[in-house]
Amino acid sequence: MIFCTIISVAVANSSVGDAYLHFWHTNLDLSFTTMKLNHSIEEWINDGLMSVFFLLVGLEIERELYIGELSDFRNALLPIIAAIGGMAIPALFHFLFNHNTSTQSGIGIPMATDIAFALGILSLAGNKIPPSVKIFLTALAIIDDLGAVIIIAVFYTKDLSVLNLSVAFVIFILLLAFNRMKIKNLLFYIIPGIAMWYFMLKSGVHATITGILLAFAIPFDKDGSNLSEKVQHFLHKPVAFLILPLFALANTGIILAKGWHLTLLSNNSIGIVAGLFFGKPMGILLFSVAAIKMKLCRLPHEMHWEYLSGVGALAGLGFTMSIFITNLAFQDADIIQNSKIAILTASMFAGILGFLLLKKASRKMPHNLQPD
């Protein structure tokens, strides 16, 4: 994704930049019988392929709820509280700079965490990082993603069609019935899932929400053949090596005009950068400290405060989710482009800071620094 982002920015600012950007905005008609669908290639990626990405996210959330870190409420409570802080404080930062302005709708942009990038940077920090740190970051990012999905559904829905939304939810109820009937043939979920996606798209609610709903409908069996985990394992490579790189190529074609760095001084950009780089770690740390001091929960085994600081910084890697919300929040092309510049800038510095903090923390013996 880093490579694709660099390539996308480089090509967009080359002699073929206009043709490159025009390609992503080329209409592609994939209508079938009564299902009329005519969207640009970029929209097919953002509305269609990214639904598969959200399906994978949903399956990961489902797994964590059944057998992972989120299956035990006491273990899940700290990352839940940390994630809430990591969403609330960045949103507050953006709101302080943008309330009562045309860019106020971007409040959701700095609330998101890119789980793939965050875990990727964490892996670069070396094998001395305790497993509890990765588990905590994974749980936090998954909860963060779930929060982002709710924000998209509630605050970024336009021109709601109750009829189409009702049909989509009737299909979802049918899928849940298949789950209760223990039907494990994937076709019983995929074919109605595509129909649910179509009606969700027509309803005005962002179609990617379908991915989360479908994930929770697919059966998760802790004791036997697990259809949910099979689908999850199957999707990992196409999502990582096809869908997310395509999303990066289609959405980061940013033209860096003369004086582009000055756009970072706009209220919207300051709100995004401050929210991701400062608000994320601040919210995660403050809410975690408060929860632990109130004895609601405790730090996981072998995880000390310096690790938590590094995790907080890595959570400032907004990228995929932040860019996705940007496309929903704004219509003005210039504001969208400037927002993406701010996201890339904040994510880069957040990744560097998180990496350095984790490397420093890994040089110390975790058991000597475990708090009481």
mmCIF file with all atom_site columns, N, CA, C and O in Angstrom, residues 291-319:
data_model
loop_
_atom_site.group_PDB
_atom_site.id
_atom_site.type_symbol
_atom_site.label_atom_id
_atom_site.label_alt_id
_atom_site.label_comp_id
_atom_site.label_asym_id
_atom_site.label_entity_id
_atom_site.label_seq_id
_atom_site.pdbx_PDB_ins_code
_atom_site.Cartn_x
_atom_site.Cartn_y
_atom_site.Cartn_z
_atom_site.occupancy
_atom_site.B_iso_or_equiv
_atom_site.pdbx_formal_charge
_atom_site.auth_seq_id
_atom_site.auth_comp_id
_atom_site.auth_asym_id
_atom_site.auth_atom_id
_atom_site.pdbx_PDB_model_num
ATOM 1   N N  . ALA A 1 291 ? -9.290  4.420  33.292 1.00 0.00 ? 291 ALA A N  1
ATOM 2   C CA . ALA A 1 291 ? -9.919  3.117  33.529 1.00 0.00 ? 291 ALA A CA 1
ATOM 3   C C  . ALA A 1 291 ? -9.123  2.288  34.528 1.00 0.00 ? 291 ALA A C  1
ATOM 4   O O  . ALA A 1 291 ? -9.696  1.605  35.389 1.00 0.00 ? 291 ALA A O  1
ATOM 5   N N  . ILE A 1 292 ? -7.791  2.349  34.411 1.00 0.00 ? 292 ILE A N  1
ATOM 6   C CA . ILE A 1 292 ? -6.935  1.565  35.316 1.00 0.00 ? 292 ILE A CA 1
ATOM 7   C C  . ILE A 1 292 ? -6.935  2.162  36.720 1.00 0.00 ? 292 ILE A C  1
ATOM 8   O O  . ILE A 1 292 ? -7.005  1.438  37.720 1.00 0.00 ? 292 ILE A O  1
ATOM 9   N N  . LYS A 1 293 ? -6.880  3.491  36.823 1.00 0.00 ? 293 LYS A N  1
ATOM 10  C CA . LYS A 1 293 ? -6.915  4.145  38.132 1.00 0.00 ? 293 LYS A CA 1
ATOM 11  C C  . LYS A 1 293 ? -8.237  3.892  38.847 1.00 0.00 ? 293 LYS A C  1
ATOM 12  O O  . LYS A 1 293 ? -8.290  3.799  40.077 1.00 0.00 ? 293 LYS A O  1
ATOM 13  N N  . MET A 1 294 ? -9.312  3.766  38.060 1.00 0.00 ? 294 MET A N  1
ATOM 14  C CA . MET A 1 294 ? -10.632 3.482  38.641 1.00 0.00 ? 294 MET A CA 1
ATOM 15  C C  . MET A 1 294 ? -10.823 1.993  38.896 1.00 0.00 ? 294 MET A C  1
ATOM 16  O O  . MET A 1 294 ? -11.891 1.560  39.330 1.00 0.00 ? 294 MET A O  1
ATOM 17  N N  . LYS A 1 295 ? -9.768  1.200  38.592 1.00 0.00 ? 295 LYS A N  1
ATOM 18  C CA . LYS A 1 295 ? -9.757  -0.251 38.806 1.00 0.00 ? 295 LYS A CA 1
ATOM 19  C C  . LYS A 1 295 ? -10.857 -0.980 38.012 1.00 0.00 ? 295 LYS A C  1
ATOM 20  O O  . LYS A 1 295 ? -11.370 -2.017 38.427 1.00 0.00 ? 295 LYS A O  1
ATOM 21  N N  . LEU A 1 296 ? -11.205 -0.398 36.860 1.00 0.00 ? 296 LEU A N  1
ATOM 22  C CA . LEU A 1 296 ? -12.139 -1.076 35.967 1.00 0.00 ? 296 LEU A CA 1
ATOM 23  C C  . LEU A 1 296 ? -11.448 -2.206 35.215 1.00 0.00 ? 296 LEU A C  1
ATOM 24  O O  . LEU A 1 296 ? -12.082 -3.195 34.846 1.00 0.00 ? 296 LEU A O  1
ATOM 25  N N  . CYS A 1 297 ? -10.158 -2.049 34.984 1.00 0.00 ? 297 CYS A N  1
ATOM 26  C CA . CYS A 1 297 ? -9.365  -3.039 34.259 1.00 0.00 ? 297 CYS A CA 1
ATOM 27  C C  . CYS A 1 297 ? -7.895  -2.802 34.557 1.00 0.00 ? 297 CYS A C  1
ATOM 28  O O  . CYS A 1 297 ? -7.544  -1.895 35.315 1.00 0.00 ? 297 CYS A O  1
ATOM 29  N N  . ARG A 1 298 ? -7.023  -3.593 33.957 1.00 0.00 ? 298 ARG A N  1
ATOM 30  C CA . ARG A 1 298 ? -5.585  -3.442 34.178 1.00 0.00 ? 298 ARG A CA 1
ATOM 31  C C  . ARG A 1 298 ? -4.851  -3.646 32.863 1.00 0.00 ? 298 ARG A C  1
ATOM 32  O O  . ARG A 1 298 ? -5.411  -4.174 31.893 1.00 0.00 ? 298 ARG A O  1
ATOM 33  N N  . LEU A 1 299 ? -3.584  -3.243 32.855 1.00 0.00 ? 299 LEU A N  1
ATOM 34  C CA . LEU A 1 299 ? -2.771  -3.465 31.663 1.00 0.00 ? 299 LEU A CA 1
ATOM 35  C C  . LEU A 1 299 ? -2.553  -4.953 31.446 1.00 0.00 ? 299 LEU A C  1
ATOM 36  O O  . LEU A 1 299 ? -2.367  -5.700 32.417 1.00 0.00 ? 299 LEU A O  1
ATOM 37  N N  . PRO A 1 300 ? -2.581  -5.416 30.196 1.00 0.00 ? 300 PRO A N  1
ATOM 38  C CA . PRO A 1 300 ? -2.312  -6.833 29.927 1.00 0.00 ? 300 PRO A CA 1
ATOM 39  C C  . PRO A 1 300 ? -0.916  -7.248 30.384 1.00 0.00 ? 300 PRO A C  1
ATOM 40  O O  . PRO A 1 300 ? -0.030  -6.412 30.560 1.00 0.00 ? 300 PRO A O  1
ATOM 41  N N  . HIS A 1 301 ? -0.731  -8.528 30.574 1.00 0.00 ? 301 HIS A N  1
ATOM 42  C CA . HIS A 1 301 ? 0.553   -9.085 31.002 1.00 0.00 ? 301 HIS A CA 1
ATOM 43  C C  . HIS A 1 301 ? 1.669   -8.683 30.040 1.00 0.00 ? 301 HIS A C  1
ATOM 44  O O  . HIS A 1 301 ? 1.499   -8.736 28.829 1.00 0.00 ? 301 HIS A O  1
ATOM 45  N N  . GLU A 1 302 ? 2.810   -8.267 30.600 1.00 0.00 ? 302 GLU A N  1
ATOM 46  C CA . GLU A 1 302 ? 4.023   -7.870 29.868 1.00 0.00 ? 302 GLU A CA 1
ATOM 47  C C  . GLU A 1 302 ? 3.866   -6.572 29.084 1.00 0.00 ? 302 GLU A C  1
ATOM 48  O O  . GLU A 1 302 ? 4.735   -6.218 28.301 1.00 0.00 ? 302 GLU A O  1
ATOM 49  N N  . MET A 1 303 ? 2.785   -5.850 29.298 1.00 0.00 ? 303 MET A N  1
ATOM 50  C CA . MET A 1 303 ? 2.581   -4.592 28.575 1.00 0.00 ? 303 MET A CA 1
ATOM 51  C C  . MET A 1 303 ? 2.693   -3.437 29.559 1.00 0.00 ? 303 MET A C  1
ATOM 52  O O  . MET A 1 303 ? 1.954   -3.375 30.541 1.00 0.00 ? 303 MET A O  1
ATOM 53  N N  . HIS A 1 304 ? 3.664   -2.516 29.315 1.00 0.00 ? 304 HIS A N  1
ATOM 54  C CA . HIS A 1 304 ? 3.821   -1.371 30.195 1.00 0.00 ? 304 HIS A CA 1
ATOM 55  C C  . HIS A 1 304 ? 3.431   -0.083 29.469 1.00 0.00 ? 304 HIS A C  1
ATOM 56  O O  . HIS A 1 304 ? 3.029   -0.104 28.303 1.00 0.00 ? 304 HIS A O  1
ATOM 57  N N  . TRP A 1 305 ? 3.546   1.026  30.153 1.00 0.00 ? 305 TRP A N  1
ATOM 58  C CA . TRP A 1 305 ? 3.029   2.291  29.636 1.00 0.00 ? 305 TRP A CA 1
ATOM 59  C C  . TRP A 1 305 ? 3.733   2.761  28.368 1.00 0.00 ? 305 TRP A C  1
ATOM 60  O O  . TRP A 1 305 ? 3.127   3.407  27.522 1.00 0.00 ? 305 TRP A O  1
ATOM 61  N N  . GLU A 1 306 ? 5.014   2.442  28.230 1.00 0.00 ? 306 GLU A N  1
ATOM 62  C CA . GLU A 1 306 ? 5.722   2.861  27.008 1.00 0.00 ? 306 GLU A CA 1
ATOM 63  C C  . GLU A 1 306 ? 5.190   2.112  25.791 1.00 0.00 ? 306 GLU A C  1
ATOM 64  O O  . GLU A 1 306 ? 5.104   2.677  24.702 1.00 0.00 ? 306 GLU A O  1
ATOM 65  N N  . TYR A 1 307 ? 4.841   0.842  25.973 1.00 0.00 ? 307 TYR A N  1
ATOM 66  C CA . TYR A 1 307 ? 4.209   0.103  24.878 1.00 0.00 ? 307 TYR A CA 1
ATOM 67  C C  . TYR A 1 307 ? 2.861   0.729  24.527 1.00 0.00 ? 307 TYR A C  1
ATOM 68  O O  . TYR A 1 307 ? 2.505   0.863  23.351 1.00 0.00 ? 307 TYR A O  1
ATOM 69  N N  . LEU A 1 308 ? 2.107   1.115  25.556 1.00 0.00 ? 308 LEU A N  1
ATOM 70  C CA . LEU A 1 308 ? 0.809   1.719  25.325 1.00 0.00 ? 308 LEU A CA 1
ATOM 71  C C  . LEU A 1 308 ? 0.952   3.043  24.575 1.00 0.00 ? 308 LEU A C  1
ATOM 72  O O  . LEU A 1 308 ? 0.142   3.370  23.705 1.00 0.00 ? 308 LEU A O  1
ATOM 73  N N  . SER A 1 309 ? 2.013   3.807  24.888 1.00 0.00 ? 309 SER A N  1
ATOM 74  C CA . SER A 1 309 ? 2.265   5.063  24.178 1.00 0.00 ? 309 SER A CA 1
ATOM 75  C C  . SER A 1 309 ? 2.545   4.797  22.696 1.00 0.00 ? 309 SER A C  1
ATOM 76  O O  . SER A 1 309 ? 2.062   5.515  21.818 1.00 0.00 ? 309 SER A O  1
ATOM 77  N N  . GLY A 1 310 ? 3.349   3.753  22.428 1.00 0.00 ? 310 GLY A N  1
ATOM 78  C CA . GLY A 1 310 ? 3.644   3.388  21.043 1.00 0.00 ? 310 GLY A CA 1
ATOM 79  C C  . GLY A 1 310 ? 2.412   2.933  20.292 1.00 0.00 ? 310 GLY A C  1
ATOM 80  O O  . GLY A 1 310 ? 2.199   3.313  19.129 1.00 0.00 ? 310 GLY A O  1
ATOM 81  N N  . VAL A 1 311 ? 1.567   2.140  20.959 1.00 0.00 ? 311 VAL A N  1
ATOM 82  C CA . VAL A 1 311 ? 0.313   1.693  20.345 1.00 0.00 ? 311 VAL A CA 1
ATOM 83  C C  . VAL A 1 311 ? -0.586  2.888  20.050 1.00 0.00 ? 311 VAL A C  1
ATOM 84  O O  . VAL A 1 311 ? -1.209  2.974  18.988 1.00 0.00 ? 311 VAL A O  1
ATOM 85  N N  . GLY A 1 312 ? -0.635  3.852  20.999 1.00 0.00 ? 312 GLY A N  1
ATOM 86  C CA . GLY A 1 312 ? -1.446  5.053  20.802 1.00 0.00 ? 312 GLY A CA 1
ATOM 87  C C  . GLY A 1 312 ? -1.003  5.847  19.587 1.00 0.00 ? 312 GLY A C  1
ATOM 88  O O  . GLY A 1 312 ? -1.828  6.338  18.810 1.00 0.00 ? 312 GLY A O  1
ATOM 89  N N  . ALA A 1 313 ? 0.329   5.942  19.420 1.00 0.00 ? 313 ALA A N  1
ATOM 90  C CA . ALA A 1 313 ? 0.857   6.664  18.256 1.00 0.00 ? 313 ALA A CA 1
ATOM 91  C C  . ALA A 1 313 ? 0.516   5.934  16.961 1.00 0.00 ? 313 ALA A C  1
ATOM 92  O O  . ALA A 1 313 ? 0.108   6.557  15.973 1.00 0.00 ? 313 ALA A O  1
ATOM 93  N N  . LEU A 1 314 ? 0.664   4.596  16.950 1.00 0.00 ? 314 LEU A N  1
ATOM 94  C CA . LEU A 1 314 ? 0.354   3.817  15.749 1.00 0.00 ? 314 LEU A CA 1
ATOM 95  C C  . LEU A 1 314 ? -1.121  3.933  15.364 1.00 0.00 ? 314 LEU A C  1
ATOM 96  O O  . LEU A 1 314 ? -1.466  3.864  14.183 1.00 0.00 ? 314 LEU A O  1
ATOM 97  N N  . ALA A 1 315 ? -1.980  4.126  16.354 1.00 0.00 ? 315 ALA A N  1
ATOM 98  C CA . ALA A 1 315 ? -3.410  4.275  16.070 1.00 0.00 ? 315 ALA A CA 1
ATOM 99  C C  . ALA A 1 315 ? -3.691  5.534  15.255 1.00 0.00 ? 315 ALA A C  1
ATOM 100 O O  . ALA A 1 315 ? -4.762  5.664  14.663 1.00 0.00 ? 315 ALA A O  1
ATOM 101 N N  . GLY A 1 316 ? -2.727  6.454  15.230 1.00 0.00 ? 316 GLY A N  1
ATOM 102 C CA . GLY A 1 316 ? -2.863  7.657  14.419 1.00 0.00 ? 316 GLY A CA 1
ATOM 103 C C  . GLY A 1 316 ? -2.659  7.430  12.933 1.00 0.00 ? 316 GLY A C  1
ATOM 104 O O  . GLY A 1 316 ? -2.755  8.367  12.129 1.00 0.00 ? 316 GLY A O  1
ATOM 105 N N  . LEU A 1 317 ? -2.369  6.183  12.550 1.00 0.00 ? 317 LEU A N  1
ATOM 106 C CA . LEU A 1 317 ? -2.288  5.829  11.133 1.00 0.00 ? 317 LEU A CA 1
ATOM 107 C C  . LEU A 1 317 ? -3.711  5.685  10.599 1.00 0.00 ? 317 LEU A C  1
ATOM 108 O O  . LEU A 1 317 ? -4.318  4.624  10.670 1.00 0.00 ? 317 LEU A O  1
ATOM 109 N N  . GLY A 1 318 ? -4.261  6.765  10.068 1.00 0.00 ? 318 GLY A N  1
ATOM 110 C CA . GLY A 1 318 ? -5.643  6.737  9.595  1.00 0.00 ? 318 GLY A CA 1
ATOM 111 C C  . GLY A 1 318 ? -5.779  6.085  8.230  1.00 0.00 ? 318 GLY A C  1
ATOM 112 O O  . GLY A 1 318 ? -6.574  5.183  8.024  1.00 0.00 ? 318 GLY A O  1
ATOM 113 N N  . PHE A 1 319 ? -5.034  6.533  7.290  1.00 0.00 ? 319 PHE A N  1
ATOM 114 C CA . PHE A 1 319 ? -4.963  6.071  5.901  1.00 0.00 ? 319 PHE A CA 1
ATOM 115 C C  . PHE A 1 319 ? -6.282  5.534  5.343  1.00 0.00 ? 319 PHE A C  1
ATOM 116 O O  . PHE A 1 319 ? -7.164  6.316  5.019  1.00 0.00 ? 319 PHE A O  1
#
